[in-house]
Amino acid sequence: MEHETHAHQHAPAAPWAVAVQATLHCLTGCAIGEVLGMVVGTAFGWGNLPTTVLAIVLAFVFGYSLTLRGVLKAGVGLRTAVRVALAADTLSIAVMELVDNGVIVLWPGAMDAQLDDLLFWGALAISLAIAFVVTTPVNKWTIGRGKGHAVMHQYHH
């Protein structure tokens, strides 16, 4: 009886670990796209809206691309790999982008900061960290229901 209680107490650790890994995967793709989009838009002197749209689009592109790469490497066809990537990443990327961009929009002066400004890089880094913290429980919830990154597990070696 005591052994069952002890084992039950450790069971939640695995879903959190999986959620953290899934969120780190999402954060990697989102961060690459977000930073690239912000750098390109800022460097070209684009306004806030087109820069933000580019950053969000690139976050989804890079997020999905990282998943596609892994699933295709497992020998899955392109059509199935695209379906897996969409199922695995859409909610996670959407939440991460909503939080990340929300923080930047609400941060005084962050939308007008330039590439050589510490505020640009600091706000971007902190917004991604906050997005990670908010997105991890979302991924835990979806994985616990067999959705989100859970659909990818059969393709991992």
Coordinates of C-alpha atoms in Angstrom, one line a residue:
M1 CA 0.0 0.0 0.0
E2 CA 2.8 2.4 0.9
H3 CA 4.6 1.6 -2.4
E4 CA 1.4 2.5 -4.4
T5 CA 1.1 5.8 -2.6
H6 CA 4.8 6.6 -3.3
A7 CA 4.5 5.6 -7.0
H8 CA 1.3 7.7 -7.3
Q9 CA 3.1 10.8 -5.9
H10 CA 5.7 10.6 -8.6
A11 CA 3.3 10.0 -11.6
P12 CA 2.7 13.8 -12.3
A13 CA 6.4 14.4 -12.8
A14 CA 6.5 12.7 -16.2
P15 CA 3.6 14.8 -17.8
W16 CA 5.3 18.0 -16.6
A17 CA 8.6 16.9 -18.0
V18 CA 7.0 16.0 -21.3
A19 CA 5.2 19.4 -21.3
V20 CA 8.4 21.3 -20.7
Q21 CA 10.1 19.4 -23.5
A22 CA 7.2 20.1 -25.9
T23 CA 7.2 23.8 -24.8
L24 CA 11.0 24.1 -25.3
H25 CA 10.5 22.6 -28.8
C26 CA 7.8 25.2 -29.5
L27 CA 9.9 28.0 -28.0
T28 CA 12.8 27.2 -30.3
G29 CA 10.8 27.5 -33.4
C30 CA 8.8 30.5 -32.2
A31 CA 12.0 32.3 -31.0
I32 CA 13.8 31.8 -34.3
G33 CA 10.8 33.1 -36.3
E34 CA 10.0 35.9 -33.8
V35 CA 13.5 37.2 -33.7
L36 CA 14.0 36.9 -37.4
G37 CA 10.7 38.7 -38.1
M38 CA 11.4 41.5 -35.6
V39 CA 15.0 41.9 -36.9
V40 CA 13.9 42.0 -40.6
G41 CA 10.9 44.4 -39.9
T42 CA 13.0 46.7 -37.7
A43 CA 16.0 46.7 -40.0
F44 CA 13.8 47.7 -43.0
G45 CA 12.0 50.3 -41.0
W46 CA 8.6 48.7 -41.3
G47 CA 5.8 49.7 -39.0
N48 CA 4.8 47.8 -35.9
L49 CA 1.9 45.9 -37.6
P50 CA 3.8 44.5 -40.6
T51 CA 6.8 43.6 -38.4
T52 CA 4.6 41.8 -35.9
V53 CA 2.7 40.0 -38.6
L54 CA 6.0 38.8 -40.2
A55 CA 7.3 37.7 -36.8
I56 CA 4.1 35.7 -36.1
V57 CA 4.1 34.1 -39.6
L58 CA 7.8 33.1 -39.3
A59 CA 7.2 31.7 -35.8
F60 CA 4.6 29.4 -37.2
V61 CA 6.8 28.5 -40.2
F62 CA 9.8 27.7 -38.0
G63 CA 7.7 25.9 -35.4
Y64 CA 6.0 23.7 -37.9
S65 CA 9.3 23.1 -39.8
L66 CA 11.1 21.8 -36.7
T67 CA 8.3 19.3 -36.2
L68 CA 8.1 18.4 -39.9
R69 CA 11.8 17.7 -39.9
G70 CA 11.6 15.2 -37.0
V71 CA 8.5 13.5 -38.3
L72 CA 9.8 13.2 -41.9
K73 CA 13.0 11.8 -40.5
A74 CA 10.9 9.0 -38.9
G75 CA 9.9 8.0 -42.4
V76 CA 6.4 9.5 -42.5
G77 CA 5.1 10.8 -45.8
L78 CA 4.8 14.6 -46.3
R79 CA 1.0 14.7 -46.1
T80 CA 0.9 12.8 -42.8
A81 CA 3.9 14.8 -41.5
V82 CA 2.0 18.1 -42.2
R83 CA -1.1 16.8 -40.4
V84 CA 1.0 15.7 -37.4
A85 CA 2.8 19.1 -37.3
L86 CA -0.5 21.0 -37.4
A87 CA -2.0 18.8 -34.7
A88 CA 1.1 18.9 -32.5
D89 CA 2.0 22.6 -32.7
T90 CA -0.9 24.8 -33.6
L91 CA -2.3 25.5 -30.1
S92 CA 1.1 25.7 -28.6
I93 CA 2.5 28.2 -31.1
A94 CA -0.7 30.2 -31.0
V95 CA -0.6 30.6 -27.2
M96 CA 3.1 31.3 -27.3
E97 CA 2.7 34.0 -29.9
L98 CA -0.3 35.6 -28.3
V99 CA 1.5 35.9 -24.9
D100 CA 4.8 36.9 -26.4
N101 CA 3.4 39.6 -28.7
G102 CA 1.0 40.7 -26.0
V103 CA 3.9 41.3 -23.6
I104 CA 5.8 43.3 -26.2
V105 CA 2.7 45.4 -27.1
L106 CA 2.0 46.2 -23.5
W107 CA 5.7 46.9 -22.6
P108 CA 6.2 50.7 -22.7
G109 CA 8.5 51.6 -25.6
A110 CA 9.2 48.0 -26.7
M111 CA 7.3 48.4 -30.0
D112 CA 9.4 51.4 -30.9
A113 CA 12.8 50.0 -29.8
Q114 CA 15.5 49.6 -32.4
L115 CA 18.0 46.7 -33.0
D116 CA 20.8 48.5 -31.1
D117 CA 18.6 49.2 -28.1
L118 CA 18.8 46.9 -25.0
L119 CA 15.0 47.4 -24.6
F120 CA 14.5 45.6 -28.0
W121 CA 16.4 42.5 -27.0
G122 CA 15.4 42.5 -23.3
A123 CA 11.7 42.8 -24.0
L124 CA 11.9 40.1 -26.6
A125 CA 13.8 37.7 -24.3
I126 CA 11.5 38.4 -21.3
S127 CA 8.3 38.1 -23.5
L128 CA 9.5 34.7 -24.7
A129 CA 10.3 33.5 -21.2
I130 CA 6.8 34.6 -20.0
A131 CA 5.3 32.9 -23.0
F132 CA 7.1 29.7 -22.1
V133 CA 5.8 29.8 -18.5
V134 CA 2.2 30.3 -19.8
T135 CA 2.4 27.8 -22.6
T136 CA 3.8 24.9 -20.6
P137 CA 0.6 24.2 -18.7
V138 CA -1.4 24.4 -22.0
N139 CA 0.9 21.7 -23.4
K140 CA 0.6 19.6 -20.3
W141 CA -3.2 19.8 -20.6
T142 CA -3.2 18.9 -24.3
I143 CA -0.7 16.1 -23.9
G144 CA -2.7 14.7 -21.0
R145 CA -5.6 14.4 -23.4
G146 CA -3.6 12.7 -26.1
K147 CA -3.5 15.8 -28.2
G148 CA -0.8 18.4 -29.0
H149 CA 2.7 17.0 -28.8
A150 CA 1.3 13.7 -27.7
V151 CA 0.5 12.9 -31.4
M152 CA 4.2 13.1 -32.2
H153 CA 5.4 10.5 -29.6
Q154 CA 4.8 7.6 -32.0
Y155 CA 7.3 9.1 -34.4
H156 CA 10.1 9.6 -31.9
H157 CA 12.9 7.0 -31.8

